[in-house]
Coordinates of C-alpha atoms in Angstrom, one line a residue:
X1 CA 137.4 -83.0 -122.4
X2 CA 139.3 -80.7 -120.1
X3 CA 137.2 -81.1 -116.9
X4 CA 140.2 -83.2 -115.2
X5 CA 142.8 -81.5 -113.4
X6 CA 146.4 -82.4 -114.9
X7 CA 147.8 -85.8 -112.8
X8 CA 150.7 -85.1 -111.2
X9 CA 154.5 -86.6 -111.8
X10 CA 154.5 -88.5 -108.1
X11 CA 155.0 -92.1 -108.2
X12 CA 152.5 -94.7 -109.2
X13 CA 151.3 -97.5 -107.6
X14 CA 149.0 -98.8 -105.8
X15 CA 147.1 -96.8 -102.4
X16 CA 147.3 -99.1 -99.4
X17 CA 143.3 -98.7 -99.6
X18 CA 143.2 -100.2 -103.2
X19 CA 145.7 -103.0 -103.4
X20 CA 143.6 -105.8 -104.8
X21 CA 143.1 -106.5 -108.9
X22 CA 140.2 -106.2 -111.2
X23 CA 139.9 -109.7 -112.7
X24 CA 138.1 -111.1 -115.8
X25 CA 136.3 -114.4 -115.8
X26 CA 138.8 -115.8 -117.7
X27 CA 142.0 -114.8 -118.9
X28 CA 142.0 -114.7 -122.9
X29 CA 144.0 -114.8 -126.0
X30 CA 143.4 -111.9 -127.3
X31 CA 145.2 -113.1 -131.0
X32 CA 142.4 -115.3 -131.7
X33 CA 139.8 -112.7 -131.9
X34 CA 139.4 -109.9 -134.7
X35 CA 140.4 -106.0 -134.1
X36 CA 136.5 -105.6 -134.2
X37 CA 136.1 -107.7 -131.0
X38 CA 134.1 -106.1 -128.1
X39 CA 135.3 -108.9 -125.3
X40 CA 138.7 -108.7 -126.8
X41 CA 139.1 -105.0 -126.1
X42 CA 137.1 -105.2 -122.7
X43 CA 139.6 -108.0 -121.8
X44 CA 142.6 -105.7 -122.5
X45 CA 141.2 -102.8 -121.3
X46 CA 140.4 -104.4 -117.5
X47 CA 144.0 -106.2 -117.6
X48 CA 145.2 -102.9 -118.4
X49 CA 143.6 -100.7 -115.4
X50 CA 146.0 -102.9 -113.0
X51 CA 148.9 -100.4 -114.2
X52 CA 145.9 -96.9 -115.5
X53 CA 146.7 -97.9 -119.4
X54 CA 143.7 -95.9 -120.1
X55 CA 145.3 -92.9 -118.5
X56 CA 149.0 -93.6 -120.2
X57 CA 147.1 -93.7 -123.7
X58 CA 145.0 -90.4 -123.3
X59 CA 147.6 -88.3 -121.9
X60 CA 149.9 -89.6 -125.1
X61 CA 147.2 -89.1 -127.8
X62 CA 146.7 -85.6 -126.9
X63 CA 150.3 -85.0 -127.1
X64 CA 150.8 -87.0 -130.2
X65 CA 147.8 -86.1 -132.0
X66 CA 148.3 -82.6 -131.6
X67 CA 151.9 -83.1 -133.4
X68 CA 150.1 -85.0 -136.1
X69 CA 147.3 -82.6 -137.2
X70 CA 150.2 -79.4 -137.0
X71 CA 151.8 -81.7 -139.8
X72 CA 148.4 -82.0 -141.7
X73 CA 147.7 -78.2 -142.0
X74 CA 145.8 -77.2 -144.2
X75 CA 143.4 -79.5 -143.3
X76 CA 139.7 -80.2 -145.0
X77 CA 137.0 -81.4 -142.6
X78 CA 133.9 -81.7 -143.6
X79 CA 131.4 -80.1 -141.7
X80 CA 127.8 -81.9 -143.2
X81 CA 125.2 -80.6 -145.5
X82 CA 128.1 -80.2 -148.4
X83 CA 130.0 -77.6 -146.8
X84 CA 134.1 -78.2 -145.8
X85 CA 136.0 -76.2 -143.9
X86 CA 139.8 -75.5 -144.5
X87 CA 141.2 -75.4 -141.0
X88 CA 144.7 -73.5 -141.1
X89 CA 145.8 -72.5 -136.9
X90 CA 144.8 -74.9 -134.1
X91 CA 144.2 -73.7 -130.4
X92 CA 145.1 -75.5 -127.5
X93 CA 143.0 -74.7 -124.7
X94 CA 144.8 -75.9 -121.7
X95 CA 148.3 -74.6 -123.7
X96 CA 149.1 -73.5 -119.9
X97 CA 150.1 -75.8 -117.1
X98 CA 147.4 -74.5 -114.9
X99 CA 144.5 -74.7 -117.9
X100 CA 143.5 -77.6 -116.8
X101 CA 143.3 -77.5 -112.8
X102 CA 141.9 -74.1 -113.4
X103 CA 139.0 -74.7 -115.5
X104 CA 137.7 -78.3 -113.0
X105 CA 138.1 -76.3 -110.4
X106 CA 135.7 -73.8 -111.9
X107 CA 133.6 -76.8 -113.2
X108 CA 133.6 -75.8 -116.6
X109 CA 134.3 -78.2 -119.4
X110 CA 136.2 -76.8 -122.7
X111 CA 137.7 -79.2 -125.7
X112 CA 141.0 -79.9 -125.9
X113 CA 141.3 -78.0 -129.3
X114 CA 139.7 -75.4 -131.1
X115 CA 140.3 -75.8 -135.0
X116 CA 140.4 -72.6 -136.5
X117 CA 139.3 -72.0 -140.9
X118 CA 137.5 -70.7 -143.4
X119 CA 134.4 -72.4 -145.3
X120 CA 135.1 -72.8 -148.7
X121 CA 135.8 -70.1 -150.9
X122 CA 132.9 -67.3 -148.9
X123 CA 136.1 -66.7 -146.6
X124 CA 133.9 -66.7 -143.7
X125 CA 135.6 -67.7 -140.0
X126 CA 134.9 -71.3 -138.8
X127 CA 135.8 -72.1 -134.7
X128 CA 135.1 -75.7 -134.7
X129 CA 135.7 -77.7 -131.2
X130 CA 138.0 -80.7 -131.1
X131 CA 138.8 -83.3 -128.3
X132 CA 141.0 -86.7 -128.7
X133 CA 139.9 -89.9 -127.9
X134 CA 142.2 -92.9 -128.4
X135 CA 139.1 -94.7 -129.0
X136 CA 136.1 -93.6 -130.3
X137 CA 134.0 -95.2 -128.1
X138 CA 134.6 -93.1 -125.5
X139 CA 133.4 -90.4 -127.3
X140 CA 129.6 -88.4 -127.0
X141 CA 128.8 -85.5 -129.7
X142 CA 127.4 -83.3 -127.0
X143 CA 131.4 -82.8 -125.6
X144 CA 132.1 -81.0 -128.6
X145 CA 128.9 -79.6 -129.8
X146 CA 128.6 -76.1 -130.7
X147 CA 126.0 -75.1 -128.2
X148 CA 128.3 -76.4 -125.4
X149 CA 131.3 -74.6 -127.4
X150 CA 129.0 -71.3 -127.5
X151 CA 127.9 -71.7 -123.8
X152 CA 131.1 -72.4 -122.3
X153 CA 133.6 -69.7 -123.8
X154 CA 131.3 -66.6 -122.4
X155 CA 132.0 -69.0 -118.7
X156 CA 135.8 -69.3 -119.4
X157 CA 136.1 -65.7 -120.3
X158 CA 134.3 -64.9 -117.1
X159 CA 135.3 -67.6 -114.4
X160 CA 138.5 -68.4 -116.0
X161 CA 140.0 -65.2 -117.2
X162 CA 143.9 -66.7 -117.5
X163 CA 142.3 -69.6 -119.7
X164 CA 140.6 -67.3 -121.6
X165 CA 143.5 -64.7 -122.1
X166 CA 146.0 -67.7 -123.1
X167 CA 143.4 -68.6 -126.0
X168 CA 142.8 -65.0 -127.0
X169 CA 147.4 -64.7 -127.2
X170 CA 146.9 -67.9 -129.9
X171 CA 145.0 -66.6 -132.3
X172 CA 146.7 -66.6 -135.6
X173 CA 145.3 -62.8 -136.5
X174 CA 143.3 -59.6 -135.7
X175 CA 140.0 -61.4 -137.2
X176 CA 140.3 -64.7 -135.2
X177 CA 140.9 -62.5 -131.7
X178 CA 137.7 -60.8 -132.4
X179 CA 136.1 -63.8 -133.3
X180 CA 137.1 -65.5 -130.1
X181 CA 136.8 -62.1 -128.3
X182 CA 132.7 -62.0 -129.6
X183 CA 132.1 -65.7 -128.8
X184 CA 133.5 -65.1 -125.2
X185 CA 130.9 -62.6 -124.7
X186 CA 128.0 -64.6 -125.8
X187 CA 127.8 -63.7 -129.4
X188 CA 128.6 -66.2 -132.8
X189 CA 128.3 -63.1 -135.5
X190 CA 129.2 -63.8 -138.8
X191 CA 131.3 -66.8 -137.4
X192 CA 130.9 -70.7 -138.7
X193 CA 130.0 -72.5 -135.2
X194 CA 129.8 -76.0 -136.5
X195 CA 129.7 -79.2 -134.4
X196 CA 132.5 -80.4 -133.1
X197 CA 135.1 -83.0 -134.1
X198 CA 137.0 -86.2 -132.4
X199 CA 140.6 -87.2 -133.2
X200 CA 141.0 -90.9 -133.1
X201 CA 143.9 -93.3 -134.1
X202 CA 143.8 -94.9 -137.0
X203 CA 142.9 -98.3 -136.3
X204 CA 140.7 -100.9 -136.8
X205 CA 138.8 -100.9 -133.9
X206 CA 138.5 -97.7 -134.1
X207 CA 137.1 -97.8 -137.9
X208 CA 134.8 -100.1 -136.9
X209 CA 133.1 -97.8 -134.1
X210 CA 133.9 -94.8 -137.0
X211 CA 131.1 -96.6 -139.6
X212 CA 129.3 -97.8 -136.9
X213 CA 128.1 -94.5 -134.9
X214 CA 128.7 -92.4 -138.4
X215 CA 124.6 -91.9 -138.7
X216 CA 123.1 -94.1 -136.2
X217 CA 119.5 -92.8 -136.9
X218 CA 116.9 -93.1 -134.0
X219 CA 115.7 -96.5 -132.6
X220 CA 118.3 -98.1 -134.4
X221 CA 119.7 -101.2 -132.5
X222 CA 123.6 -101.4 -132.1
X223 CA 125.5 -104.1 -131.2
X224 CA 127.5 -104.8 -128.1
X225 CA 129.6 -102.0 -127.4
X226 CA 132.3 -101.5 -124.4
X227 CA 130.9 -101.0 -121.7
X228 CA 129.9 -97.4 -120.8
X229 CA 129.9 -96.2 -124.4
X230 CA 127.3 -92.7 -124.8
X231 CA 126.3 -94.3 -127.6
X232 CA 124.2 -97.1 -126.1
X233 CA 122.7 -94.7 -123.8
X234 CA 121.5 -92.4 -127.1
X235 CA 119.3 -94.7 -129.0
X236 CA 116.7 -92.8 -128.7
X237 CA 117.8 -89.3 -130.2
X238 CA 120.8 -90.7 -132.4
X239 CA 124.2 -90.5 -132.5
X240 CA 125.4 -88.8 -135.4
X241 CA 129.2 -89.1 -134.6
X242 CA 131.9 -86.8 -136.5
X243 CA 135.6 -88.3 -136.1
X244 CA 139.1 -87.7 -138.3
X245 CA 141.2 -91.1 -137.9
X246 CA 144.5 -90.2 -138.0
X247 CA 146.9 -93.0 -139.3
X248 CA 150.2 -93.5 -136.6
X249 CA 152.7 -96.6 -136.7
X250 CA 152.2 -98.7 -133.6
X251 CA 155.6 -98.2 -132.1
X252 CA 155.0 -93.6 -132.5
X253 CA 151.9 -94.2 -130.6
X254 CA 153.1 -96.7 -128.0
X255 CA 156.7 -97.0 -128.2
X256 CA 157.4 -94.4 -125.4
X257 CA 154.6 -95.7 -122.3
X258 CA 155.9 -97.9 -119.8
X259 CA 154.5 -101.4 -120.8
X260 CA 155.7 -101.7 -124.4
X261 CA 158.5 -104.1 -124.1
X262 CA 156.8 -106.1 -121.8
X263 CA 154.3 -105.9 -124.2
X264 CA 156.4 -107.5 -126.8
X265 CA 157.2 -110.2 -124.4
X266 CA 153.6 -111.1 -124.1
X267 CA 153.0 -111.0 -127.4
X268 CA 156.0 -113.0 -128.2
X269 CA 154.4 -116.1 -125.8
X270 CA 151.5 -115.9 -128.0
X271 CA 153.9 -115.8 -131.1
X272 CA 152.8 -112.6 -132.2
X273 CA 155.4 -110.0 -133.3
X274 CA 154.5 -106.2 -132.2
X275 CA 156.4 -104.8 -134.7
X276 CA 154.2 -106.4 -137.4
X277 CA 150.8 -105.7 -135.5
X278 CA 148.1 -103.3 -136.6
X279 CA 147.3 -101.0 -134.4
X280 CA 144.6 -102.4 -132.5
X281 CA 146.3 -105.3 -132.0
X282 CA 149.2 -103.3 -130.9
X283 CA 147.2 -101.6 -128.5
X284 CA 145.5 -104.5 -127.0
X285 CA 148.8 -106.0 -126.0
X286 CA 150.4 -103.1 -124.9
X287 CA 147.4 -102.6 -122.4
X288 CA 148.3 -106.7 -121.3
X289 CA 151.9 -105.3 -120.9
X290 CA 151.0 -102.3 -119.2
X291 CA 148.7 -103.9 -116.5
X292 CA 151.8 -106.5 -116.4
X293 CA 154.0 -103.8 -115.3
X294 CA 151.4 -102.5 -112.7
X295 CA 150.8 -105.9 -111.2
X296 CA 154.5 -106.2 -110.8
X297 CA 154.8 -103.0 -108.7
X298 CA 151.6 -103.9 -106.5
X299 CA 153.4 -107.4 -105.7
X300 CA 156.6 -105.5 -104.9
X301 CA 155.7 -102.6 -103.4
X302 CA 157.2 -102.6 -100.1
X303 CA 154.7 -101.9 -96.9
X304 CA 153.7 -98.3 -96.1
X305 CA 156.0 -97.2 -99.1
X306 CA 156.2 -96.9 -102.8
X307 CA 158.6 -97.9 -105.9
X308 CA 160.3 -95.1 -107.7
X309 CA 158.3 -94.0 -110.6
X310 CA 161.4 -94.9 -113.0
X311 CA 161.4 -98.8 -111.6
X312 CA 162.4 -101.3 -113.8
X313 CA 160.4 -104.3 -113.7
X314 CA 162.8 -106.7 -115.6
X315 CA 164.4 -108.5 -113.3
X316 CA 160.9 -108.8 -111.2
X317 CA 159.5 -110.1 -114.5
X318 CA 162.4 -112.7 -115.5
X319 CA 162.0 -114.2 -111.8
X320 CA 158.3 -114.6 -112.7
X321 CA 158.4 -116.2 -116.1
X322 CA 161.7 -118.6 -114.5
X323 CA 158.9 -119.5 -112.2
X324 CA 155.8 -119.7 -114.0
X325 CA 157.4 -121.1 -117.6
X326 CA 154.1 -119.8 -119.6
X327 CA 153.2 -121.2 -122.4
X328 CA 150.9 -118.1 -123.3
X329 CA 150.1 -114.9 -122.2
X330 CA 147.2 -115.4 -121.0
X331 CA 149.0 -117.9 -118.4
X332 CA 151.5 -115.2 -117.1
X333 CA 148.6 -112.5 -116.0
X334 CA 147.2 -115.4 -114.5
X335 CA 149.7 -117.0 -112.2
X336 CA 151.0 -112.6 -111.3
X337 CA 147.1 -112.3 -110.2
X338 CA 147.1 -115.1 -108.0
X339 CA 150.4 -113.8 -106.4
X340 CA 149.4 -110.3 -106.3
X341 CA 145.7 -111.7 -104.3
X342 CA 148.3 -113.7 -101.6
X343 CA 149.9 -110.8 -100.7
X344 CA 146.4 -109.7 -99.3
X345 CA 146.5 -110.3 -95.6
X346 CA 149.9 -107.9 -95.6
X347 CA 147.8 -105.4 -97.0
X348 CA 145.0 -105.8 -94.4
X349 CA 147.3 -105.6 -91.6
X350 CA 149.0 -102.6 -93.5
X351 CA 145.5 -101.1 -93.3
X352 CA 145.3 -101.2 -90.6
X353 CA 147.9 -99.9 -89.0
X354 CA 147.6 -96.7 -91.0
X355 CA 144.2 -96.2 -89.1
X356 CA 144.1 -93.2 -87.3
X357 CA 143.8 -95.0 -83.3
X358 CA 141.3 -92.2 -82.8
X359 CA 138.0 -92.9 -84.9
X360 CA 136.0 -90.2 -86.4
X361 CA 132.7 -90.8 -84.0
X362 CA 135.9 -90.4 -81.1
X363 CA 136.8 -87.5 -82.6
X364 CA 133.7 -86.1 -82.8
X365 CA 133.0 -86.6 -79.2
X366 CA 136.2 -85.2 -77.9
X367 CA 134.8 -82.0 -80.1
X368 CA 131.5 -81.7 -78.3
X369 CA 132.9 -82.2 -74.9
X370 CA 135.4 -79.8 -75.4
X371 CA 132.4 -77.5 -75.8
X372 CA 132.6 -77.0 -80.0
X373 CA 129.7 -77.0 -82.1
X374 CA 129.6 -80.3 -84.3
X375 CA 126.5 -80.7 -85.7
X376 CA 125.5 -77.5 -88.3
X377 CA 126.6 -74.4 -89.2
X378 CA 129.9 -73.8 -90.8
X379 CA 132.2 -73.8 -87.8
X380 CA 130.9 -77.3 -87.1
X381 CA 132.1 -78.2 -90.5
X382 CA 135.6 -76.8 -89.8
X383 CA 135.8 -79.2 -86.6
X384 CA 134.4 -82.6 -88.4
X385 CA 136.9 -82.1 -91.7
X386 CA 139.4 -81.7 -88.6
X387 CA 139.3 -85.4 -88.2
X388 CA 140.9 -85.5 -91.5
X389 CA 144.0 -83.5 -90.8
X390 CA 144.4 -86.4 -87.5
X391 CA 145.0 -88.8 -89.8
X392 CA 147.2 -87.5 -92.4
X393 CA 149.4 -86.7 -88.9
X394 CA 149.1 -90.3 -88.1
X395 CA 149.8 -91.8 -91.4
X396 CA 152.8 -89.7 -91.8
X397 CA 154.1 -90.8 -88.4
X398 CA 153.9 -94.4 -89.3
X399 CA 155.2 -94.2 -93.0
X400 CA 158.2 -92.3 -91.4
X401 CA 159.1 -94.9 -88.8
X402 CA 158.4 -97.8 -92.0
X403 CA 161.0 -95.4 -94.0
X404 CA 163.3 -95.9 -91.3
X405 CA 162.9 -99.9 -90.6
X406 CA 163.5 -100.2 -94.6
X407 CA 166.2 -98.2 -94.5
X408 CA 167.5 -101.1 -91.9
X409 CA 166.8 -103.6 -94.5
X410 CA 163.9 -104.9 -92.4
X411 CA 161.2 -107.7 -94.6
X412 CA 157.6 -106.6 -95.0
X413 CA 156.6 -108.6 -92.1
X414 CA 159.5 -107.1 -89.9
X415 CA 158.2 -103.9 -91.0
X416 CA 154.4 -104.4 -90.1
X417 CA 155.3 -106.0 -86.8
X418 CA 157.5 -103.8 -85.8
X419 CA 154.6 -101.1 -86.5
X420 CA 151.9 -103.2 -84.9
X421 CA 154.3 -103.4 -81.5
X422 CA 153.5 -99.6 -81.3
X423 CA 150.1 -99.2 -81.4
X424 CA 150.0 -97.7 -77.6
X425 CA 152.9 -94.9 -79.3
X426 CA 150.5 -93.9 -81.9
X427 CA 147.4 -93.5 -79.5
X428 CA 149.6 -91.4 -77.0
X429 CA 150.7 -89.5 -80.5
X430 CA 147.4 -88.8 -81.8
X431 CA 146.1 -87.5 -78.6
X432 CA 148.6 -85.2 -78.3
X433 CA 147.0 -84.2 -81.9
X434 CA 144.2 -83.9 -80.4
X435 CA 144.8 -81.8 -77.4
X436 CA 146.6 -79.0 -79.8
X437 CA 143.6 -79.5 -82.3
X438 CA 140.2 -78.6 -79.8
X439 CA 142.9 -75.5 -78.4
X440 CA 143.1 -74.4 -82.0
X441 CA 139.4 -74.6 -82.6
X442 CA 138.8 -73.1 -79.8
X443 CA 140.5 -70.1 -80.6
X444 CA 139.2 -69.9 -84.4
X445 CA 135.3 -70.0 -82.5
X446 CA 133.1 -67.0 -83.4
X447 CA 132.2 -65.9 -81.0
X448 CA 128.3 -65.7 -80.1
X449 CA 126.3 -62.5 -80.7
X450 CA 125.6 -60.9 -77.5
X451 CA 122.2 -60.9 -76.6
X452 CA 120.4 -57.1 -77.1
X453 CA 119.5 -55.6 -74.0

């Protein structure tokens, strides 16, 4: 769904806030269980949020995907009750960079595609939504359904013009823009609204969920799913789910994210070769190797900075394995946890010393006796979200003076002493803030309404 604005291309790794690693109960093998496994995939999925696999994967399905179904036009889909559509032009709806920012800002959720056809031979125009999922799981009917499809255009067309504009420019022909034109202004016409469609990978997880929420009916019990599926929170009104599984060798989906070769290295402790894996299988370990690479750069992220976004972890991983000798992968992610959770009282004391010295209740009193309105009204608003702007100041005068004691080749523990020495610097700093901030609000003050006479 595009309700998320696009990430940006800084560097990743960990925020000194959020240093620490989700762990499992216990660390698994995830060759011993089948591609239908539920703890299997939960257990690659967790190990995989220490480097945002989940994120890696989506943003590379919707690229991928989109490649694959260009290849596949004309496509059939079936759209229930005997009917199929021949879908010939697709429409990207964030096609744009700003798409996406722009429609979350206006809190408006669109697909990721619309799949333009006729139905069978009456000729007759079918818009049919679309979204990706890499797994199907993650996926609820009501996203693409075509009362949200019919509700949301007239909203784009209205509170997001450019959107709307760059879909109209991709229609194929005169017919589709006027289509689109009368379904941006609240109408459906002669035209096919059906409900929408998923685009999944082609694997066997995924076939598994595919047969499995097909035609749940109502009441029906499911078994375990992940957890925070839609489907286990629908039992009661069914989950009728409508899906295309798109086949796509291993290496094309994955092949390209950071984590695949150390992938193969985990895999290749638990004498598995990638190459020969089916997709699920594939995936799983790529998310192990994926989270690998994450943990890597939380352990070696240096204090109050962060690791290029192109670091190669090889080196950091052959010192690990020299030390560790696993005899499985499971063993690896283990003994990297354990070193990542050590490294904890650096980031405490790292947390700390990014505080701002002046807390918010301080702030807040400085404000007051400075004769500024904190408690209601929009003005006293303005002066509490002030706080916020302290400290960014102070975190961007002590990441600057860590920039500098790196750049002397000072050690972590240097660095943070060094920092903690200055604590009475950054007070005297932050009050100076503070002094230029209350003269500022001061000035930006309505003023009160005179009184009537």
């Amino acid at each position: 769904m595009r309700q998320k604005p696009s990430p940006s291309g800084k560097a990743r790794g960990p925020s000194p806030s959020k240093p620490t690693l989700p762990l499992p109960p216990r660390f698994l093998t995830i060759a011993d269980f089948p591609g239908t496994s539920v703890q299997a995939e939960e257990y690659s999925r967790l190990i995989g949020a220490w480097g945002e696999a989940s994120a890696l994967i989506g943003r590379r399905w919707e690229e991928l995907g989109l490649t694959l179904l260009e290849k596949r036009l004309p496509w059939s889909v079936p759209l229930g009750a005997g009917r199929t559509a021949t879908i010939t032009h697709l429409i990207s709806v964030d096609a744009g960079p700003d798409a996406g920012p722009a429609l979350h800002a206006a809190g408006v959720s669109a697909p990721d595609l619309l799949l333009l056809g006729t139905l069978g031979r009456s000729g007759r125009l079918v818009i049919q939504a679309a979204d990706f999922k890499a797994s199907l799981d993650t996926a609820n009917p009501q996203q693409v359904s075509a009362a949200r499809l019919a509700g949301n255009l007239p909203r784009i067309a209205s509170e997001v013009p450019d959107v709307a504009a760059a879909i109209l420019a991709q229609a194929p022909s005169a017919a589709y823009r006027e289509a689109l034109t009368v379904l941006m202004a609240g109408n459906v016409g002669s035209t096919i609204v059906p409900e929408g469609i998923f685009i999944a990978p082609d694997s066997a997880f995924n076939r598994w969920l595919h047969t499995l929420l097909a035609n749940v009916r109502p009441g029906v019990r499911l078994p375990r799913l992940p957890r925070g599926a839609p489907a286990t929170r629908s039992r009661n009104d069914g989950f009728q789910l409508l899906a295309h599984l798109e086949p796509v060798a291993p290496a094309t989906m994955l092949g390209t994210l950071e984590g695949w070769s150390e992938a193969g290295q985990l895999a290749a402790l638990d004498r598995q070769r990638l190459a020969a894996a089916e997709l699920t299988v594939a995936e799983r370990y790529w998310r192990l190797g994926a989270g690998l690479y994450g943990a890597l750069r939380t352990f070696y992220r240096p204090v109050l900075a962060q690791l290029p976004a192109a670091w190669d972890a090889t080196p950091a991983l052959d010192r690990l394995v020299r030390r560790v000798r696993p005899t499985a992968a499971a063993a690896l992610l283990s003994a990297l946890a354990r070193a990542v959770e050590q490294r904890r009282p650096q980031w405490d004391r790292e947390k700390e010393v990014l505080r701002c010295p002046v807390g918010f209740r301080a702030w807040l009193r400085c404000a007051e006796q400075a004769g500024l309105e904190v408690e209601t009204g929009e003005f006293a608003g303005i002066v509490r979200r002030k706080h916020g702007s302290l400290a960014a100041s102070h975190r961007e005068r002590v990441t600057a003076a860590a920039r500098q004691l790196h750049q002397q080749r000072q050690t972590n523990r240097q660095v943070l002493t060094a920092l903690e020495a200055r604590s009475s610097e950054w007070l005297a700093a932050t009050d100076t803030d503070i002094t230029t901030a209350l003269a500022q609000l001061q000035e930006e003050e309505p003023a009160e309404p005179s009184a009537e006479t």
